[in-house]
Coordinates of N, CA and C in Angstrom, one line a residue:
M943 N 94.1 75.3 72.4 CA 92.8 75.8 72.6 C 92.9 77.4 72.8
I944 N 93.7 77.9 73.6 CA 93.8 79.3 73.7 C 94.3 80.0 72.4
K945 N 95.3 79.3 71.8 CA 95.8 79.8 70.5 C 94.7 79.9 69.5
V946 N 93.9 78.9 69.3 CA 92.8 78.9 68.4 C 91.8 80.1 68.7
F947 N 91.5 80.3 70.0 CA 90.6 81.4 70.5 C 91.2 82.7 70.1
V948 N 92.5 82.9 70.3 CA 93.1 84.2 70.0 C 93.1 84.4 68.5
I949 N 93.3 83.4 67.7 CA 93.3 83.6 66.2 C 91.9 83.9 65.8
K950 N 90.9 83.3 66.3 CA 89.5 83.6 65.9 C 89.1 85.0 66.3
V951 N 89.6 85.4 67.5 CA 89.3 86.8 68.0 C 89.9 87.8 67.0
M952 N 91.2 87.5 66.6 CA 91.9 88.4 65.7 C 91.3 88.5 64.3
E953 N 90.8 87.3 63.8 CA 90.2 87.2 62.5 C 88.9 88.0 62.4
K954 N 88.1 88.0 63.5 CA 86.8 88.6 63.4 C 86.9 90.1 64.0
Q955 N 88.1 90.5 64.2 CA 88.3 91.9 64.8 C 87.5 92.1 66.0
L956 N 87.5 91.1 66.9 CA 86.8 91.2 68.2 C 87.7 91.7 69.3
F957 N 88.9 91.9 69.0 CA 89.9 92.3 70.0 C 89.5 93.6 70.7
P958 N 89.1 94.6 70.0 CA 88.7 95.9 70.7 C 87.5 95.6 71.6
K959 N 86.5 94.8 71.2 CA 85.4 94.5 72.0 C 85.7 93.7 73.2
L960 N 86.7 92.7 73.1 CA 87.1 92.0 74.2 C 87.9 92.8 75.2
C961 N 88.7 93.8 74.7 CA 89.4 94.7 75.6 C 88.3 95.5 76.4
L962 N 87.3 96.0 75.7 CA 86.3 96.8 76.4 C 85.6 96.0 77.4
F963 N 85.3 94.8 77.1 CA 84.6 93.9 78.0 C 85.5 93.7 79.3
I964 N 86.7 93.4 79.1 CA 87.7 93.2 80.2 C 87.7 94.5 81.1
I965 N 87.8 95.6 80.5 CA 87.9 96.9 81.2 C 86.6 97.2 82.0
I966 N 85.5 97.0 81.4 CA 84.2 97.4 82.0 C 83.7 96.3 83.0
I967 N 83.8 95.1 82.6 CA 83.2 94.0 83.5 C 84.2 93.4 84.4
L968 N 85.4 93.0 83.9 CA 86.3 92.2 84.8 C 87.2 93.0 85.7
V969 N 87.7 94.2 85.3 CA 88.6 94.9 86.1 C 88.0 95.3 87.4
P970 N 86.8 95.8 87.5 CA 86.3 96.1 88.9 C 86.1 94.8 89.8
L971 N 86.2 93.6 89.2 CA 86.0 92.4 90.0 C 87.3 91.8 90.4
I972 N 88.4 92.3 89.8 CA 89.7 91.7 90.1 C 90.2 92.1 91.5
S973 N 90.6 91.1 92.3 CA 91.1 91.4 93.6 C 92.6 91.8 93.5
I974 N 92.9 92.9 94.2 CA 94.3 93.4 94.1 C 95.1 92.6 95.1
S975 N 94.7 92.5 96.4 CA 95.4 91.6 97.3 C 94.6 91.6 98.6
E976 N 94.5 90.5 99.3 CA 93.9 90.4 100.6 C 92.6 91.0 100.7
G977 N 91.7 90.8 99.7 CA 90.3 91.3 99.8 C 90.1 92.7 99.4
F978 N 91.1 93.4 98.8 CA 91.0 94.8 98.4 C 90.3 94.7 97.0
F979 N 89.4 95.6 96.7 CA 88.8 95.7 95.4 C 88.8 97.2 95.0
V980 N 88.9 97.4 93.7 CA 88.9 98.7 93.1 C 87.6 99.0 92.5
K981 N 87.1 100.2 92.8 CA 85.9 100.7 92.1 C 86.3 102.0 91.3
V982 N 86.1 102.0 90.1 CA 86.4 103.1 89.2 C 85.2 103.9 88.9
V983 N 85.2 105.2 89.1 CA 84.1 106.1 88.9 C 84.2 106.8 87.6
S984 N 83.2 106.8 86.8 CA 83.3 107.5 85.5 C 82.4 108.7 85.4
A985 N 81.5 108.9 86.3 CA 80.5 110.0 86.3 C 80.5 110.6 87.7
D986 N 79.6 111.6 87.9 CA 79.4 112.3 89.2 C 79.0 111.2 90.2
P987 N 79.9 110.9 91.1 CA 79.6 109.7 92.0 C 78.7 110.1 93.2
G988 N 78.4 111.3 93.4 CA 77.6 111.7 94.6 C 78.2 111.3 95.9
A989 N 77.3 110.8 96.8 CA 77.7 110.4 98.2 C 78.5 109.1 98.1
L990 N 79.5 109.0 99.0 CA 80.3 107.8 99.1 C 80.4 107.4 100.6
V991 N 80.3 106.1 100.8 CA 80.7 105.5 102.1 C 81.7 104.4 101.7
I992 N 83.0 104.6 102.1 CA 84.0 103.6 101.8 C 84.4 103.0 103.1
S993 N 84.2 101.7 103.2 CA 84.4 101.0 104.4 C 85.0 99.6 104.2
G994 N 85.2 98.9 105.3 CA 85.9 97.6 105.1 C 87.2 97.7 104.5
N995 N 87.6 96.9 103.6 CA 88.9 97.0 102.9 C 88.7 97.6 101.5
E996 N 87.7 98.3 101.2 CA 87.4 98.9 99.9 C 88.5 99.9 99.5
V997 N 88.8 100.0 98.3 CA 89.6 101.0 97.7 C 88.8 101.7 96.6
Y998 N 88.5 102.9 96.7 CA 87.6 103.7 95.8 C 88.5 104.6 95.0
S999 N 88.6 104.4 93.7 CA 89.6 105.2 92.9 C 88.9 106.2 92.0
L1000 N 89.5 107.4 92.0 CA 89.1 108.4 91.0 C 90.3 108.8 90.2
I1001 N 90.3 108.4 89.0 CA 91.5 108.5 88.2 C 91.2 109.2 86.8
N1002 N 92.1 110.1 86.5 CA 92.1 110.8 85.2 C 90.7 111.4 84.9
G1003 N 90.2 112.3 85.7 CA 89.0 112.9 85.4 C 88.7 114.1 86.3
S1004 N 87.6 114.7 86.2 CA 87.1 115.8 87.0 C 85.8 115.4 87.7
F1005 N 85.8 115.5 89.0 CA 84.6 115.0 89.8 C 84.1 116.1 90.7
V1006 N 82.8 116.3 90.8 CA 82.2 117.3 91.6 C 81.4 116.5 92.6
F1007 N 81.6 116.7 94.0 CA 80.8 116.1 95.0 C 79.9 117.1 95.7
D1008 N 78.6 116.8 95.7 CA 77.7 117.6 96.4 C 77.0 116.9 97.5
K1009 N 77.7 115.9 98.1 CA 77.3 115.1 99.2 C 78.6 114.7 100.0
E1010 N 78.4 114.2 101.2 CA 79.5 113.9 102.1 C 80.2 112.6 101.5
I1011 N 81.5 112.5 101.9 CA 82.3 111.3 101.6 C 82.8 110.8 102.9
Y1012 N 82.5 109.6 103.2 CA 83.0 108.9 104.5 C 83.9 107.8 104.1
V1013 N 85.1 107.9 104.7 CA 86.1 106.8 104.5 C 86.3 106.2 106.0
E1014 N 85.9 105.0 106.1 CA 85.9 104.4 107.5 C 86.6 103.0 107.5
E1015 N 86.8 102.5 108.7 CA 87.5 101.2 108.9 C 88.8 101.2 108.2
N1016 N 89.0 100.3 107.3 CA 90.3 100.3 106.5 C 90.1 100.7 105.1
G1017 N 89.1 101.5 104.8 CA 88.8 102.0 103.5 C 89.9 103.0 103.0
T1018 N 90.0 103.1 101.6 CA 90.9 104.0 101.0 C 90.2 104.8 99.9
L1019 N 90.4 106.1 99.9 CA 90.0 106.9 98.8 C 91.2 107.3 98.0
Y1020 N 91.3 106.8 96.8 CA 92.5 107.0 96.0 C 92.2 107.9 94.8
I1021 N 93.0 109.0 94.8 CA 92.8 110.0 93.7 C 94.1 110.2 93.0
E1022 N 94.0 110.0 91.6 CA 95.2 110.2 90.8 C 94.9 111.0 89.5
N1023 N 95.7 112.0 89.2 CA 95.5 112.7 88.0 C 94.1 113.3 87.8
S1024 N 93.5 113.8 88.9 CA 92.1 114.2 88.8 C 91.9 115.5 89.6
N1025 N 90.8 116.2 89.2 CA 90.4 117.4 89.8 C 89.1 117.1 90.6
I1026 N 89.2 117.3 91.9 CA 88.0 117.1 92.8 C 87.5 118.4 93.3
T1027 N 86.2 118.7 93.1 CA 85.6 119.9 93.7 C 84.6 119.5 94.7
I1028 N 84.8 120.0 95.9 CA 83.8 119.7 97.0 C 82.9 120.9 97.1
K1029 N 81.6 120.7 96.9 CA 80.6 121.8 96.9 C 80.5 122.4 98.3
T1030 N 80.0 123.6 98.4 CA 79.9 124.3 99.7 C 79.0 123.4 100.7
G1031 N 79.5 123.3 101.9 CA 78.8 122.6 103.0 C 79.0 121.1 103.1
Y1032 N 79.9 120.5 102.2 CA 80.1 119.1 102.3 C 81.6 118.9 102.6
K1033 N 81.9 117.6 103.1 CA 83.3 117.3 103.5 C 83.6 115.9 103.1
I1034 N 84.9 115.7 103.3 CA 85.5 114.3 103.2 C 85.8 114.0 104.7
Y1035 N 85.2 112.9 105.2 CA 85.5 112.5 106.6 C 86.4 111.2 106.5
L1036 N 87.4 111.2 107.3 CA 88.2 109.9 107.5 C 88.1 109.6 108.9
Q1037 N 87.4 108.6 109.3 CA 87.0 108.4 110.7 C 86.8 106.9 111.0
N1038 N 86.4 106.6 112.2 CA 86.0 105.2 112.6 C 87.0 104.1 112.1
P1039 N 88.2 104.1 112.6 CA 89.1 103.1 112.1 C 88.8 101.6 112.3
A1040 N 88.1 101.3 113.4 CA 87.7 99.9 113.7 C 88.7 98.9 113.3
N1041 N 89.9 98.9 113.9 CA 91.0 98.0 113.6 C 91.6 98.2 112.2
G1042 N 91.5 99.4 111.7 CA 92.0 99.7 110.4 C 92.6 101.1 110.4
F1043 N 92.9 101.6 109.2 CA 93.4 102.9 109.0 C 92.8 103.6 107.8
P1044 N 91.7 104.3 108.0 CA 91.1 105.0 106.9 C 92.1 106.0 106.2
K1045 N 92.2 106.0 104.9 CA 93.2 106.8 104.3 C 92.7 107.4 103.0
L1046 N 93.3 108.6 102.7 CA 93.1 109.3 101.4 C 94.5 109.4 100.8
I1047 N 94.7 108.9 99.6 CA 95.9 108.9 98.8 C 95.7 109.8 97.6
A1048 N 96.4 110.9 97.5 CA 96.3 111.8 96.4 C 97.6 111.9 95.6
K1049 N 97.6 111.6 94.4 CA 98.8 111.7 93.6 C 98.5 112.6 92.4
N1050 N 99.2 113.6 92.2 CA 99.0 114.6 91.1 C 97.5 115.0 91.0
A1051 N 96.9 115.3 92.1 CA 95.5 115.6 92.2 C 95.3 117.1 92.6
I1052 N 94.2 117.6 92.3 CA 93.8 119.0 92.8 C 92.5 118.8 93.5
I1053 N 92.5 119.2 94.8 CA 91.3 119.1 95.6 C 90.9 120.6 95.9
T1054 N 89.7 120.9 95.5 CA 89.2 122.3 95.7 C 87.9 122.4 96.4
S1055 N 87.8 123.4 97.3 CA 86.5 123.7 97.9 C 85.9 124.9 97.2
E1056 N 84.6 124.8 97.0 CA 83.9 125.9 96.3 C 83.9 127.1 97.2
R1057 N 84.0 127.0 98.5 CA 84.0 128.1 99.4 C 85.3 128.3 100.1
R1058 N 85.9 129.4 100.0 CA 87.2 129.6 100.5 C 87.3 129.4 102.0
G1059 N 88.2 128.6 102.5 CA 88.4 128.4 103.9 C 87.5 127.4 104.5
A1060 N 86.6 126.8 103.7 CA 85.7 125.8 104.3 C 86.4 124.6 104.7
E1061 N 85.9 124.0 105.9 CA 86.5 122.7 106.3 C 86.1 121.7 105.3
V1062 N 87.0 121.1 104.6 CA 86.7 120.2 103.5 C 87.1 118.8 103.9
I1063 N 88.2 118.6 104.7 CA 88.7 117.3 105.0 C 88.9 117.2 106.5
L1064 N 88.3 116.2 107.1 CA 88.4 116.0 108.6 C 89.0 114.6 108.8
L1065 N 90.2 114.6 109.4 CA 90.9 113.3 109.8 C 90.7 113.1 111.3
A1066 N 90.2 112.0 111.6 CA 90.0 111.6 113.0 C 90.6 110.2 113.3
D1067 N 90.9 110.0 114.6 CA 91.4 108.7 115.0 C 92.7 108.3 114.3
N1068 N 92.8 107.1 113.8 CA 94.0 106.6 113.1 C 94.0 106.9 111.6
S1069 N 93.3 107.9 111.1 CA 93.3 108.1 109.7 C 94.5 108.8 109.2
S1070 N 94.6 108.8 107.9 CA 95.8 109.5 107.3 C 95.5 110.0 105.9
I1071 N 96.3 111.0 105.5 CA 96.4 111.4 104.1 C 97.8 111.4 103.6
Y1072 N 98.0 110.8 102.5 CA 99.3 110.8 101.8 C 99.2 111.5 100.5
S1073 N 99.8 112.6 100.4 CA 99.7 113.5 99.2 C 101.0 113.7 98.5
V1074 N 101.1 113.4 97.3 CA 102.3 113.6 96.5 C 102.0 114.4 95.2
Y1075 N 102.7 115.5 94.9 CA 102.5 116.3 93.8 C 101.0 116.7 93.6
S1076 N 100.4 117.1 94.7 CA 99.0 117.5 94.7 C 98.8 118.9 95.2
K1077 N 97.6 119.4 94.9 CA 97.3 120.8 95.3 C 96.0 120.8 96.0
F1078 N 96.0 121.6 97.1 CA 94.7 121.9 97.9 C 94.4 123.3 97.7
D1079 N 93.2 123.6 97.2 CA 92.8 125.0 96.9 C 91.6 125.4 97.7
N1080 N 91.7 126.4 98.5 CA 90.5 126.9 99.3 C 90.1 125.9 100.3
C1081 N 91.0 125.1 100.8 CA 90.6 124.0 101.7 C 91.1 124.2 103.1
R1082 N 90.3 123.8 104.1 CA 90.8 123.7 105.5 C 90.8 122.2 105.8
I1083 N 91.9 121.7 106.3 CA 92.0 120.3 106.7 C 92.2 120.3 108.2
E1084 N 91.4 119.5 108.9 CA 91.5 119.4 110.3 C 92.0 118.0 110.7
V1085 N 93.1 117.9 111.4 CA 93.7 116.7 111.8 C 93.6 116.5 113.3
Q1086 N 92.8 115.4 113.7 CA 92.6 115.2 115.1 C 93.1 113.9 115.6
D1087 N 93.2 113.8 116.9 CA 93.5 112.5 117.6 C 94.9 112.0 117.1
D1088 N 95.0 110.8 116.7 CA 96.2 110.2 116.2 C 96.4 110.2 114.7
A1089 N 95.6 111.1 114.0 CA 95.6 111.2 112.6 C 96.9 111.7 112.1
H1090 N 97.3 111.4 110.8 CA 98.6 111.8 110.2 C 98.4 112.3 108.8
L1091 N 99.1 113.4 108.5 CA 99.0 114.1 107.2 C 100.5 114.1 106.7
E1092 N 100.7 113.5 105.5 CA 102.0 113.4 104.9 C 101.9 114.1 103.5
L1093 N 102.7 115.2 103.4 CA 102.7 116.0 102.1 C 104.1 115.9 101.5
V1094 N 104.1 115.5 100.2 CA 105.4 115.4 99.5 C 105.2 116.3 98.2
A1095 N 105.9 117.3 98.1 CA 105.8 118.2 97.0 C 104.4 118.6 96.6
S1096 N 103.6 118.9 97.7 CA 102.2 119.3 97.5 C 102.1 120.8 97.9
D1097 N 101.1 121.4 97.3 CA 100.9 122.9 97.5 C 99.5 123.2 98.1
F1098 N 99.6 124.3 98.9 CA 98.3 124.8 99.5 C 98.1 126.2 99.0
K1099 N 96.9 126.4 98.4 CA 96.6 127.8 97.9 C 95.3 128.2 98.6
S1100 N 95.5 129.3 99.4 CA 94.3 129.7 100.2 C 93.8 128.6 101.1
S1101 N 94.7 127.7 101.6 CA 94.3 126.6 102.4 C 95.1 126.6 103.7
Y1102 N 94.6 125.8 104.6 CA 95.4 125.7 105.9 C 95.0 124.4 106.6
V1103 N 95.9 124.0 107.6 CA 95.7 122.8 108.3 C 95.6 123.1 109.8
Y1104 N 94.6 122.5 110.5 CA 94.5 122.6 112.0 C 95.0 121.3 112.5
L1105 N 95.9 121.3 113.5 CA 96.4 120.1 114.2 C 95.8 120.1 115.6
R1106 N 95.2 119.0 116.0 CA 94.6 118.9 117.4 C 95.1 117.5 117.9
G1107 N 95.2 117.5 119.3 CA 95.5 116.3 120.0 C 96.9 115.7 119.6
E1108 N 97.0 114.5 119.3 CA 98.3 113.8 119.0 C 98.5 113.7 117.5
S1109 N 97.8 114.5 116.7 CA 98.0 114.4 115.3 C 99.3 114.9 114.8
S1110 N 99.7 114.6 113.6 CA 101.0 114.9 113.1 C 101.0 115.2 111.6
V1111 N 102.0 116.1 111.2 CA 102.2 116.3 109.7 C 103.6 116.0 109.4

């Protein structure tokens, strides 16, 4: 049955359409593990509230945010191979763990603030940032309470980190 379906798909050159259907419709619905879901953004996503066990991914693109981003509970903001610009006056908040660990994971990403030295990322409670081969440009990151910042081969240009309470780098 599957073999016949594959042959018909190949004969009618429907394979590219089938691949597009899988990428657009099915991939966002596929469960990664234990209730985690991936949302892939392809345009200016605006405001975000990432909560529960959601994983929100920004991959291979340039994104401009002109509203707040909230990562709460056990939510994850995952940025890979992307340029992120945070407009003046807006921030990324990692807060309200509620039995979870809000996190931002940046791999080979560039996070830029439009305004030099503006507070762009605020980590509170049990939240964390894991950054590998990423750059922070014109950013101020404030790490409070028991929050954790881990930087691996990452650069800061005109950026700095404030540590408060029991936070760590």
